[in-house]
CSV table of C-alpha atoms in Angstrom, one decimal:
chain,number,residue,atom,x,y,z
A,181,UNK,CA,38.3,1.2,-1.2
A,182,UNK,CA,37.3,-1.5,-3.8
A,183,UNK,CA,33.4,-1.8,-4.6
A,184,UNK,CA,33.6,-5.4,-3.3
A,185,UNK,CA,35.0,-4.2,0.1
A,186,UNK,CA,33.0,-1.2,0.4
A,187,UNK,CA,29.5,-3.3,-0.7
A,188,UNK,CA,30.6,-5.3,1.6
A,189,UNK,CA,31.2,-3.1,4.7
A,190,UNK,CA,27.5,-1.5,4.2
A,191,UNK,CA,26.1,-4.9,4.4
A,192,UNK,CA,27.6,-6.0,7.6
A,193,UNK,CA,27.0,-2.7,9.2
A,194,UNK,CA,23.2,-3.4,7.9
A,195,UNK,CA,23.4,-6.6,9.5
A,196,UNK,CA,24.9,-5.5,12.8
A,197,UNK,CA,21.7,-3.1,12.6
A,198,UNK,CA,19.5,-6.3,12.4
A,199,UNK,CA,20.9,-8.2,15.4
A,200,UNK,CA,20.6,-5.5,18.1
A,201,UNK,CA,17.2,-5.2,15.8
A,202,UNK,CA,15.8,-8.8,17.0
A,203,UNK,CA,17.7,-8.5,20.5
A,204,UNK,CA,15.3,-5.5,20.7
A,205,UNK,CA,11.9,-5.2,23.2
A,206,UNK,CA,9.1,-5.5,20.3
A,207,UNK,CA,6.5,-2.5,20.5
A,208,UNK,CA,3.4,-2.8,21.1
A,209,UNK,CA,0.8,-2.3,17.9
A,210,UNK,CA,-2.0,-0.3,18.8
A,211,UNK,CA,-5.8,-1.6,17.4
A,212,UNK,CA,-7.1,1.7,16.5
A,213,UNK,CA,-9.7,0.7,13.5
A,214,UNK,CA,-11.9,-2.7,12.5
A,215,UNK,CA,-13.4,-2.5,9.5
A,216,UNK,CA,-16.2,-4.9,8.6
A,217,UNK,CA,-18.3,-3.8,5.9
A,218,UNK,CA,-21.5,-5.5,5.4
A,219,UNK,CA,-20.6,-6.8,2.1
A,220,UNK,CA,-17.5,-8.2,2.3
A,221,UNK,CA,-14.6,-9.1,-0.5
A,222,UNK,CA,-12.5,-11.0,1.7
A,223,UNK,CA,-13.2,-12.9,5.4
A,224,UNK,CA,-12.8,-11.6,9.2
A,225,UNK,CA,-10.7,-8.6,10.1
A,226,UNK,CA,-8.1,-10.3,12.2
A,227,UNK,CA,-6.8,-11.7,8.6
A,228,UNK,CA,-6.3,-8.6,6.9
A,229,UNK,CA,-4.1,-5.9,8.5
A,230,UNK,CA,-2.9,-2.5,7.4
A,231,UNK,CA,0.0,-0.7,10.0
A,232,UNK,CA,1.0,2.4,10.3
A,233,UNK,CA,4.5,2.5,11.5
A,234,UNK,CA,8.4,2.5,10.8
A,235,UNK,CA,8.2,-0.8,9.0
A,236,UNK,CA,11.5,-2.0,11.2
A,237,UNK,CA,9.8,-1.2,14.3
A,238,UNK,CA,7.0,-3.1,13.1
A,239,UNK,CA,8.5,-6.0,11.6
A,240,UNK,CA,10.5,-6.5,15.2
A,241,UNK,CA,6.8,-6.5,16.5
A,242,UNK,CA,5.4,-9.4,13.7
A,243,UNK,CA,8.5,-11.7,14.7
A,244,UNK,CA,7.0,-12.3,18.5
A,245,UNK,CA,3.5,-13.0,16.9
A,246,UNK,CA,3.6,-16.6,16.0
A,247,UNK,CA,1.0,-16.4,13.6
A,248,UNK,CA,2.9,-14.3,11.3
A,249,UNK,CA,6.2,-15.4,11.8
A,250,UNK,CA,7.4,-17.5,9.1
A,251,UNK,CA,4.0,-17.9,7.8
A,252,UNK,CA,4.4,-14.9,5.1
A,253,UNK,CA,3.5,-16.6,1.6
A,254,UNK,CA,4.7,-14.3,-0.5
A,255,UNK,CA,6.4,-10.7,0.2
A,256,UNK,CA,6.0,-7.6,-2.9
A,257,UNK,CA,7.9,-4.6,-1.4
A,258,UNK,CA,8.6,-1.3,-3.7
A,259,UNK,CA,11.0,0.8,-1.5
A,260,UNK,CA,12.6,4.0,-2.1
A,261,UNK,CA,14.6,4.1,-5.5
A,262,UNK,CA,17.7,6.3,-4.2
A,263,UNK,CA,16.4,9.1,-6.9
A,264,UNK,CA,17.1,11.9,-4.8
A,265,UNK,CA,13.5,13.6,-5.3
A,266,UNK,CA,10.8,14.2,-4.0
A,267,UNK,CA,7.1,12.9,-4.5
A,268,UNK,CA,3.7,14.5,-4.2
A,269,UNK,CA,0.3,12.8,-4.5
A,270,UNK,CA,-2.2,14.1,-6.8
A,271,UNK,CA,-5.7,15.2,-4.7
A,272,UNK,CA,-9.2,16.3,-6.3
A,273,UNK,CA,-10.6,19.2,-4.6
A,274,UNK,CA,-13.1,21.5,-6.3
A,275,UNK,CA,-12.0,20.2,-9.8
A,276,UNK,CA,-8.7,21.3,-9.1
A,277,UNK,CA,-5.4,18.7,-8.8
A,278,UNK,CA,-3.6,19.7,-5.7
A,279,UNK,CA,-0.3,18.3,-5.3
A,280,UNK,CA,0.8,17.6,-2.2
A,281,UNK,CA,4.0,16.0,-0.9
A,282,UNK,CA,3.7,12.2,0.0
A,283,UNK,CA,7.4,11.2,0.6
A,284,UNK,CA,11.0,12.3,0.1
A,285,UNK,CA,13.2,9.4,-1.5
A,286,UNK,CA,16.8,12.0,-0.1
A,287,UNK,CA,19.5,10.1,1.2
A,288,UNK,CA,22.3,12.8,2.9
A,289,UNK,CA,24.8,10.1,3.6
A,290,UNK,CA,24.3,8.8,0.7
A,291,UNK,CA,24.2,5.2,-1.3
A,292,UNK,CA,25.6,3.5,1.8
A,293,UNK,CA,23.0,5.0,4.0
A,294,UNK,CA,20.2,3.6,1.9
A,295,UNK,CA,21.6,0.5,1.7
A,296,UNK,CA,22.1,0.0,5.0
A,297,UNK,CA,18.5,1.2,5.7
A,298,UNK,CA,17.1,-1.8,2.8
A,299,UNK,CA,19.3,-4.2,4.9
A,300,UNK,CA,18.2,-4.5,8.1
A,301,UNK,CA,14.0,-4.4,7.0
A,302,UNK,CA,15.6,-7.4,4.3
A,303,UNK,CA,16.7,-9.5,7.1
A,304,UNK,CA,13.9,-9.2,9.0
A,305,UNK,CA,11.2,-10.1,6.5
A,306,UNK,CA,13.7,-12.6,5.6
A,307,UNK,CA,12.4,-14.3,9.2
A,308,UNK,CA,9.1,-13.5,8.5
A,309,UNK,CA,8.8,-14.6,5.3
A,310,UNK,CA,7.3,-18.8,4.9
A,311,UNK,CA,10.6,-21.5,4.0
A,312,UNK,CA,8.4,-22.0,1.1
A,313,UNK,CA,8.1,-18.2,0.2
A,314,UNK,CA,8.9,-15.8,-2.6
A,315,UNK,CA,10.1,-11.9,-2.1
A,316,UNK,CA,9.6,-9.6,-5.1
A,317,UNK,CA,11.7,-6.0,-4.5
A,318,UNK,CA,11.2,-3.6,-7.1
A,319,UNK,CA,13.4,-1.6,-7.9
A,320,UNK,CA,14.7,0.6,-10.4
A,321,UNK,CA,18.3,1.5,-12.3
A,322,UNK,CA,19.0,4.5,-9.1
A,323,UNK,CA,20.5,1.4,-7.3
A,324,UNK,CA,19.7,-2.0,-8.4
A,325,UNK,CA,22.9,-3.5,-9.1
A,326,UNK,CA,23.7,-2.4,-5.2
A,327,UNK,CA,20.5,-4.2,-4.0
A,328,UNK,CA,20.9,-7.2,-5.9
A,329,UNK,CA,24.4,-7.5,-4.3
A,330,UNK,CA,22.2,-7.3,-1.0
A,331,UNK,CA,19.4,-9.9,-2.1
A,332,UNK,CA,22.4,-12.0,-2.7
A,333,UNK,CA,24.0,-11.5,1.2
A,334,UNK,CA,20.7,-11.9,2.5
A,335,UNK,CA,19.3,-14.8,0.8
A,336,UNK,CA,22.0,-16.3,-0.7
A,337,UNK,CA,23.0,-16.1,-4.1
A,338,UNK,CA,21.8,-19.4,-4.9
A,339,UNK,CA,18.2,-18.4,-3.9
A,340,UNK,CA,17.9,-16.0,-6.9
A,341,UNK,CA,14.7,-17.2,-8.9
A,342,UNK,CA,14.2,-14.0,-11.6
A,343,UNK,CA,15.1,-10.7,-12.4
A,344,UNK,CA,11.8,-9.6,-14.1
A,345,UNK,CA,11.7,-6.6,-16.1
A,346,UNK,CA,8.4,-4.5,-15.8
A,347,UNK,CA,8.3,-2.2,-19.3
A,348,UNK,CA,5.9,0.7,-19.7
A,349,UNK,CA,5.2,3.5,-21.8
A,350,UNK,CA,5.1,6.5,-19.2
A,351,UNK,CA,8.4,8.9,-18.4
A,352,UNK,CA,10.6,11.3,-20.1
A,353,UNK,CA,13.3,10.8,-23.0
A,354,UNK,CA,16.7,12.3,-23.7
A,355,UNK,CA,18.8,13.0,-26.2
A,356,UNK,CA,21.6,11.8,-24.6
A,357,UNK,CA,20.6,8.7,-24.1
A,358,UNK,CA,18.0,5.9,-24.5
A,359,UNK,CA,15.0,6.5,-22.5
A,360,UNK,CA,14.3,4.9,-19.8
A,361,UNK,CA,11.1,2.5,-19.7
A,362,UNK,CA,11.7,-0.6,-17.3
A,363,UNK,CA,11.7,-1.2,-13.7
A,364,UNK,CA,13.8,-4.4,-12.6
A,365,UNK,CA,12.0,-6.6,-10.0
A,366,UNK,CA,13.9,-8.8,-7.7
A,367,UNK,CA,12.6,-12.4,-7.1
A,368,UNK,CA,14.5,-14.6,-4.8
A,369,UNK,CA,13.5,-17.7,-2.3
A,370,UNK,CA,14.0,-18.1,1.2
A,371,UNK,CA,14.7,-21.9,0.4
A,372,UNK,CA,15.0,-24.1,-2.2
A,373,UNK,CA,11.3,-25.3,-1.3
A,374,UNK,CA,9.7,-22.5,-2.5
A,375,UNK,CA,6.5,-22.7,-4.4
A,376,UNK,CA,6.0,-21.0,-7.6
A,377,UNK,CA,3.1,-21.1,-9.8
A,378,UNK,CA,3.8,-21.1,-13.8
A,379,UNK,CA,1.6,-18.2,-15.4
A,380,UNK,CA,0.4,-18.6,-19.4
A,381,UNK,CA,0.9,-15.6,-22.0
A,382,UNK,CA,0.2,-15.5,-25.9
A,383,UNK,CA,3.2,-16.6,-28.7
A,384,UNK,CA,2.5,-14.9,-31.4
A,385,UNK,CA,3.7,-17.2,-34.5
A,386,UNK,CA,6.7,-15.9,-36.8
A,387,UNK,CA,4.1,-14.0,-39.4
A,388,UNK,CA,1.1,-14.5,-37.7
A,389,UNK,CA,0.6,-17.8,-39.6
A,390,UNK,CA,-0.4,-21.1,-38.2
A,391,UNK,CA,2.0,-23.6,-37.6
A,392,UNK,CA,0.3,-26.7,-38.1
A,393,UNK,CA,2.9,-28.8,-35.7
A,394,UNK,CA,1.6,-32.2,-34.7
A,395,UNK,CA,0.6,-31.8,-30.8
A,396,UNK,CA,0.4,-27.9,-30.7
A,397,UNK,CA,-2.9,-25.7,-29.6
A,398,UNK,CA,-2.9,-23.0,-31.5
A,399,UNK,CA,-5.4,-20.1,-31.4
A,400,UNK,CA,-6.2,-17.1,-33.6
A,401,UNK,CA,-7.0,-13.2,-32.6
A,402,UNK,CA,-7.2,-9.8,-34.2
A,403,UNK,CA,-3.6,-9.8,-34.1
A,404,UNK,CA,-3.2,-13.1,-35.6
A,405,UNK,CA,-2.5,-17.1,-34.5
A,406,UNK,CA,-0.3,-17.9,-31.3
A,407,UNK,CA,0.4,-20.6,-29.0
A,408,UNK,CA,0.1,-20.2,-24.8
A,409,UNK,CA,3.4,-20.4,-23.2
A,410,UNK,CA,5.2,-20.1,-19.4
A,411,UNK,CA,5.2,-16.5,-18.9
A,412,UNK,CA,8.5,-15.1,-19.6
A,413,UNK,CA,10.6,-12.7,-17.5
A,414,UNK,CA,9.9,-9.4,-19.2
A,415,UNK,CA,6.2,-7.8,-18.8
A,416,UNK,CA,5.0,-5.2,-21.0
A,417,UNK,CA,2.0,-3.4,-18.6
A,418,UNK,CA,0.9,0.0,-18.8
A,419,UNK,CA,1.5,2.2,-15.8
A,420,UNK,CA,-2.0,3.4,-13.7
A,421,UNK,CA,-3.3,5.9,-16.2
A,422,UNK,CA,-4.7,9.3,-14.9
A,423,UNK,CA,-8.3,8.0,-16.4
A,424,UNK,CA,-7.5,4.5,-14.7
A,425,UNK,CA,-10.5,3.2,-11.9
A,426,UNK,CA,-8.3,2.1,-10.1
A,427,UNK,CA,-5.8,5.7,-9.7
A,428,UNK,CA,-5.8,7.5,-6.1
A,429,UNK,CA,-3.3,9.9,-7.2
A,430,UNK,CA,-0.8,8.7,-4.5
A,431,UNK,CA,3.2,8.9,-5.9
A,432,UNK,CA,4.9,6.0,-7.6
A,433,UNK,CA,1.2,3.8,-7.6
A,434,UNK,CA,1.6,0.4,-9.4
A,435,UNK,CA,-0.6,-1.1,-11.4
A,436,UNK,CA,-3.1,-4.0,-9.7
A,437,UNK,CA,-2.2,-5.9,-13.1
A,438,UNK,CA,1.6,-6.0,-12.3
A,439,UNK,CA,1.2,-7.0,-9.0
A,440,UNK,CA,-1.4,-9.4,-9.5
A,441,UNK,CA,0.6,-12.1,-12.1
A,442,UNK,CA,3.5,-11.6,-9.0
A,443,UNK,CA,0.6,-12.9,-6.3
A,444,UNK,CA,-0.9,-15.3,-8.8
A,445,UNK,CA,2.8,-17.2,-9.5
A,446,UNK,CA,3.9,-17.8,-5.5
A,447,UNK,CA,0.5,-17.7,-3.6
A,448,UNK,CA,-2.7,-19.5,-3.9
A,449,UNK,CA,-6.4,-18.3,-2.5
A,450,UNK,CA,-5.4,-18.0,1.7
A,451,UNK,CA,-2.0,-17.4,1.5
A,452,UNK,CA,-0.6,-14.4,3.3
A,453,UNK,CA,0.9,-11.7,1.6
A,454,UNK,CA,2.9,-8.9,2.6
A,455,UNK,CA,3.7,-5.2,1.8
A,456,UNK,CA,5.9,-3.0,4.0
A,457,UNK,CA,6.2,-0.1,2.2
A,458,UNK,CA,2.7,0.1,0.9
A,459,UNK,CA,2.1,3.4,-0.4
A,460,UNK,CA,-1.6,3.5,-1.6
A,461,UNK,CA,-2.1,-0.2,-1.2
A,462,UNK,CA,-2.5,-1.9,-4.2
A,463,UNK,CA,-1.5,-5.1,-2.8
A,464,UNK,CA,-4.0,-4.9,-0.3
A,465,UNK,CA,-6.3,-4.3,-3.5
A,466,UNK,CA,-5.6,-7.0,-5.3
A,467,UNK,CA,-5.6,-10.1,-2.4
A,468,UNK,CA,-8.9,-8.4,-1.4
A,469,UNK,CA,-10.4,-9.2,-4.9
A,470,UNK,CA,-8.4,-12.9,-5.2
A,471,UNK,CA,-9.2,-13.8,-1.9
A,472,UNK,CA,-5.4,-13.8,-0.1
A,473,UNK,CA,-4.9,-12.6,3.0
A,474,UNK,CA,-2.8,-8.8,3.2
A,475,UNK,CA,-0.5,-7.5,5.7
A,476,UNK,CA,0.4,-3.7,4.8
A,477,UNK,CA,2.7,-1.4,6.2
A,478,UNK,CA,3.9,1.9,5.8
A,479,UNK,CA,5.2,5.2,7.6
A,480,UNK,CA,3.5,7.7,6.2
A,481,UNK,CA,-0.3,8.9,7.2
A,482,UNK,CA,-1.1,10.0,4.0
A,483,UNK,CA,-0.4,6.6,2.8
A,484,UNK,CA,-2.2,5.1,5.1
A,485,UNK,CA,-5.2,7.0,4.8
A,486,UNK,CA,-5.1,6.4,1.3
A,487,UNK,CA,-5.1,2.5,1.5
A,488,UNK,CA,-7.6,2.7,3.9
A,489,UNK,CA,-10.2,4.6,1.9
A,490,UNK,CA,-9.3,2.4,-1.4
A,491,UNK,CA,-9.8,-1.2,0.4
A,492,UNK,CA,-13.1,0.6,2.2
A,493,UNK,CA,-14.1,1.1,-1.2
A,494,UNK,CA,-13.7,-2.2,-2.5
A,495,UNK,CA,-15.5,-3.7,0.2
A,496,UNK,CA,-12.6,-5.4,2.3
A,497,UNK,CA,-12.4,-6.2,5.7
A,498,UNK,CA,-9.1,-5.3,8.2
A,499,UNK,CA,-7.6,-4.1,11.0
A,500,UNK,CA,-5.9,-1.1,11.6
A,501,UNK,CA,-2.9,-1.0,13.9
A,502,UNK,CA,-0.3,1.7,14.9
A,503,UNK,CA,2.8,1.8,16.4
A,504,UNK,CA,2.0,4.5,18.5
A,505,UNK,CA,-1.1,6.0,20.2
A,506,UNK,CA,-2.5,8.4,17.5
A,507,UNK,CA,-2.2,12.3,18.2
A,508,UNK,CA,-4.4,15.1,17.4
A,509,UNK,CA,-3.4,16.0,14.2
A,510,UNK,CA,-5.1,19.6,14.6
A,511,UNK,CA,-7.6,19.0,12.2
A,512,UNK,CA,-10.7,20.7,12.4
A,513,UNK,CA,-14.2,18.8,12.4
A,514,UNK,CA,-17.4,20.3,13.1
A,515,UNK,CA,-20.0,17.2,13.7
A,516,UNK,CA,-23.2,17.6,14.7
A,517,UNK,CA,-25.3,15.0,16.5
A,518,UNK,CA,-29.3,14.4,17.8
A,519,UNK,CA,-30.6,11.4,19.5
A,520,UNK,CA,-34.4,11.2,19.9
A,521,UNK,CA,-36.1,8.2,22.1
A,522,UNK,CA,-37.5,5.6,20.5
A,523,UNK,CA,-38.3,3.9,23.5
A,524,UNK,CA,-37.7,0.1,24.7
A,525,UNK,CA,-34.1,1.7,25.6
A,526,UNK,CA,-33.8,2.4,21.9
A,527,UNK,CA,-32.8,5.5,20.5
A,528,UNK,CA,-32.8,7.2,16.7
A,529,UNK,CA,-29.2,8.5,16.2
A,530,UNK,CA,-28.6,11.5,13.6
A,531,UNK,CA,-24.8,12.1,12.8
A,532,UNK,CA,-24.1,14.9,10.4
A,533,UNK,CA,-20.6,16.0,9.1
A,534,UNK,CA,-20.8,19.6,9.0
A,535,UNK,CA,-17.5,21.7,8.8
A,536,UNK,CA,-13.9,20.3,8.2
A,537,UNK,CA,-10.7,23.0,8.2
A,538,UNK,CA,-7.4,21.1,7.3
A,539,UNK,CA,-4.0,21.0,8.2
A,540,UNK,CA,-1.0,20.9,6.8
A,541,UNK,CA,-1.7,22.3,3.3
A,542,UNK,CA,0.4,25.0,3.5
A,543,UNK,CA,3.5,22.9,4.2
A,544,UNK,CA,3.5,20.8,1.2
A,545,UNK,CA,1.0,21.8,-1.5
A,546,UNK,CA,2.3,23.8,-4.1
A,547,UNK,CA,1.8,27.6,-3.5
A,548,UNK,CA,-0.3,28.0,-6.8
A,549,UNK,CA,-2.7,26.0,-5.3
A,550,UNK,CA,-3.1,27.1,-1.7
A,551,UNK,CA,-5.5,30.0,-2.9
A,552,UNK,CA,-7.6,27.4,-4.4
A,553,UNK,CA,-7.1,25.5,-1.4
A,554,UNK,CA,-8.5,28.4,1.0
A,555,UNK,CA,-11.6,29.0,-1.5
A,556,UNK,CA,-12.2,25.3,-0.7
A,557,UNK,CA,-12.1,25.7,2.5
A,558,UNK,CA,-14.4,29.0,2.4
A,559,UNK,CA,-17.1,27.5,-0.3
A,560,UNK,CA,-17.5,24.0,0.3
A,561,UNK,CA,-15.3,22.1,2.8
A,562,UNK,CA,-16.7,18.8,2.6
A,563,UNK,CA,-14.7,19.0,-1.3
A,564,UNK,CA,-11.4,18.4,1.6
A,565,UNK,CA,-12.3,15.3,3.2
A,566,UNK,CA,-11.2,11.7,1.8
A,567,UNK,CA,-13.3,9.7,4.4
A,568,UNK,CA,-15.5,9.2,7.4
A,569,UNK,CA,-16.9,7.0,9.5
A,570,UNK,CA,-19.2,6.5,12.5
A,571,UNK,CA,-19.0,3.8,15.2
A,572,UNK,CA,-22.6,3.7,17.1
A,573,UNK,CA,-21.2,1.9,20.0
A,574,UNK,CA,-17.8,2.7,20.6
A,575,UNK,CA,-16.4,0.7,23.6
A,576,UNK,CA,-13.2,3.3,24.5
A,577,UNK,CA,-10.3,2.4,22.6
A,578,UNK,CA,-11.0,1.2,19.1
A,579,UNK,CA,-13.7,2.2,16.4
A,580,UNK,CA,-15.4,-0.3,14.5
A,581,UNK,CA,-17.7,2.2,12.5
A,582,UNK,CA,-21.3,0.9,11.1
A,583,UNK,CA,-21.3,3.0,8.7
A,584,UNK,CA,-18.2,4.0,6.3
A,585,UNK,CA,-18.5,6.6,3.9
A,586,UNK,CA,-15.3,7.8,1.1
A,587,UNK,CA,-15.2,10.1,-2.0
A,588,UNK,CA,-16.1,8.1,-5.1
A,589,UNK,CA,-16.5,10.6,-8.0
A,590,UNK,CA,-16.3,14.1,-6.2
A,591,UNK,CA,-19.7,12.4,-4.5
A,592,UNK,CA,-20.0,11.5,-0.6
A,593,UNK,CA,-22.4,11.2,2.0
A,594,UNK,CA,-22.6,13.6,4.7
A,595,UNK,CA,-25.3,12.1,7.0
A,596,UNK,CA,-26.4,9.2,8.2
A,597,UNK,CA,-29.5,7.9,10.9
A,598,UNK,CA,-29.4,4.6,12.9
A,599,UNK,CA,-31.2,2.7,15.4
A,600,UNK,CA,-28.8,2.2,18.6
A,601,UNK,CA,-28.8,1.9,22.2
A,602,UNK,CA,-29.9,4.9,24.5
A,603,UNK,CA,-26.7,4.5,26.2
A,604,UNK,CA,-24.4,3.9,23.5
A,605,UNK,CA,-21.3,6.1,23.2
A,606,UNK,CA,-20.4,7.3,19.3
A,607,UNK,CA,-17.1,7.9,18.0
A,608,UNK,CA,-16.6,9.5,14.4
A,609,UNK,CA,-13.6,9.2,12.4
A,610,UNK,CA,-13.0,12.1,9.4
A,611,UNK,CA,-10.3,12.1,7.4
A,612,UNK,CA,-9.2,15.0,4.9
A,613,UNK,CA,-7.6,14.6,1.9
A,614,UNK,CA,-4.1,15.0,3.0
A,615,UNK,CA,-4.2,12.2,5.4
A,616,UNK,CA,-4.7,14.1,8.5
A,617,UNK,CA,-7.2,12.3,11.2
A,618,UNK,CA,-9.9,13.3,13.7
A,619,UNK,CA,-11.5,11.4,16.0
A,620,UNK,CA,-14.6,12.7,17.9
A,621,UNK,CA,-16.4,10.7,20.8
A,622,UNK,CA,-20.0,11.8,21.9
A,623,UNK,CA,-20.9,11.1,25.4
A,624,UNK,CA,-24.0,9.5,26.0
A,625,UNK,CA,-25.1,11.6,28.8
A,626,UNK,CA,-25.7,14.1,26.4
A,627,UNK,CA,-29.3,15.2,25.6
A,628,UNK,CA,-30.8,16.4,22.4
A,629,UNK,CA,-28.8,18.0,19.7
A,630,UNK,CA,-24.6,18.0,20.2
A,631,UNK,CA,-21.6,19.5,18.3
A,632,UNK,CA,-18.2,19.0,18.7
């Protein structure tokens, strides 16, 4: 079969996918978490939200809210590459890095499988994407001719805007070939009336030299003079470094630079972005600090978790929604709690995380590292959780904690005292550092000191 006929095959199998997709009973999105911080980087909770979720499922539930539907300024996705590997995350504990897997980018079926797969979730942020939007897909040289071919079915050929190419440093060489240092980054339009905001970048002049042309700016830096100039299509930016601020060790992170100058040239301050295969959230990162507004989505929980605890840190305020009730993930939590009367129905509330046995380790951490993972465990378990929170008035279903605590620095807070009502119920979230979740609710009934 000819690669025209064949591409073309996969598509409309994709997009056969994508109409008993939309025909499809939307499932319901759980509120499990709102976090307000009391400092915040960006506005109410309802405006931000991270979902953990099949990203089809959840996009078939966006499409019946009609505050999200077609109202999606600007969509960065970074899907699986077809590279046939596998992909850990890189977790502190006890000064040690502990890999640990975070996804598998296998295919079985193969090339047609994957695309069929990118198809159906294209189409359907295709309808959730603004008329006046812009989609970025990144990709990489695994498979993007075959996606482009896709873009093209999906938002028409004549809607291509860019092919930026992202160039970096990091990766391997060969000596069969030349190495490989570029990403290629998709850029189309859902209409012709998309928006798109011109970025600047330095010209260096031929030698360095001034020009002296009648009507030209020119400027002058240690490198030399240049001229500022509509950003072109290929970017030179350095992959997150392992020394980098801004690194959670989570697979395949981009760089807040990169996808900043995307945001910057199709949204403005408000707009609505989307990610739905989010990883450790940097887009949620970077609308938090230029005040957009972030939808982020992604399957896995130690994804998730991860975006959580980065946007926590940054001070951002969001809902988190599933698209099922969450499970006991086994995880082991020893919390200890004592509530003293203070009188006028008031009492002093004394939450201390305590113990913490995780799960999970042994199934994807390399086996060099599990016997530094039980030492952990034995010495000093608190080095194993990520996160925690507590909520000193939880009303039953979702936890809006007070107080919100995440490593920063091998450093984290394992107590904390507030002022609630007598009869207020507390729920505490903990989180290790392979993404696995606890929930514990204390009931108010109780007297003097608890553990659970």
């Amino acid at each position: 079969m000819g690669l025209m006929k064949e591409l073309n095959r996969v598509y409309k199998a994709g997009e056969n996918r994508y109409k008993r997709a939309v025909k499809a009973r939307p499932k319901r999105l759980y509120t499990t978490e709102i976090i307000r911080p009391e400092s915040l980087l960006t506005g109410a909770p309802e405006e931000n939200l991270l979902i953990h979720g099949d990203n089809r499922n959840v996009c078939i539930s966006l499409l019946a809210d009609p505050e999200i539907k077609g109202k999606i300024k600007a969509i960065y996705i970074d899907p699986p590459f077809f590279s046939m590997a596998d992909y850990d995350a890189v977790l502190d504990a006890g000064g040690e890095k502990i890999r640990h897997r975070a996804y598998k980018d296998n295919w079985s079926k193969g090339m047609a499988e994957y695309l069929k797969m990118l198809t159906v979730r294209l189409l359907l942020m295709r309808d959730l994407l603004a008329e006046d939007g812009l989609i970025f897909v990144h990709v990489d040289w695994h498979a993007a001719h075959y996606v482009r071919a896709v873009l093209d079915e999906v938002f028409g050929s004549d809607n291509f805007v860019n092919e930026i190419i992202w160039q970096y440093k990091s990766g391997g060489s060969s000596k069969k070939r030349f190495a490989r240092k570029h990403d290629n980054i998709f850029m189309y339009a859902k209409t012709s009336k998309y928006r798109f905001f011109p970025q600047q970048e330095k010209s260096y002049n031929r030698g360095l030299k001034p020009y002296r042309f009648k009507g030209v700016e020119e400027f002058r830096d240690d490198v030399g003079w240049y001229t500022m100039v509509n950003m072109k299509d290929v970017w030179s930016i350095d992959m997150v470094g392992r020394t980098s601020s801004e690194r959670t060790g989570y697979a395949t992170q981009k760089p807040e630079q990169l996808v900043e100058r995307i945001l910057l040239s199709a949204t403005e301050p408000g707009d609505l972005c989307a990610d739905f295969f989010c990883g450790s959230g940097t887009l949620g990162a970077v609308c938090a600090k230029t005040g957009r507004r972030f939808l982020m989505v992604d399957s896995g929980r130690l994804a998730v978790e991860t975006a959580e605890a980065r946007l926590i840190k940054q001070g951002a305020s969001f809902t988190v929604l599933r698209d099922k009730k969450p499970k006991d993930s086994g995880l082991g939590v020893r919390v200890d709690l004592e509530k003293d009367d203070a009188g006028k129905g008031i009492s002093n509330v004394s939450v201390t995380l305590r113990d913490i046995k995780p799960v999970g380790a042994e199934k994807a951490a390399e086996d060099a590292k599990l016997e530094k993972i039980e030492q952990i465990k034995a010495e000093d378990p608190m080095e194993l959780v990520l996160s925690w929170s507590v909520d000193f008035d939880y009303d039953g279903e979702v936890h809006r904690p007070d107080v919100l605590f995440v490593r920063e620095n091998g450093k984290m807070e394992t107590s904390c005292l507030r002022q609630v009502a007598t009869d207020g119920v507390v729920s505490v979230k903990v989180t290790d550092i392979f993404g696995n979740v606890k929930f514990r609710v204390f009931d108010p009934a109780s007297a003097g000191p608890r553990t659970e």
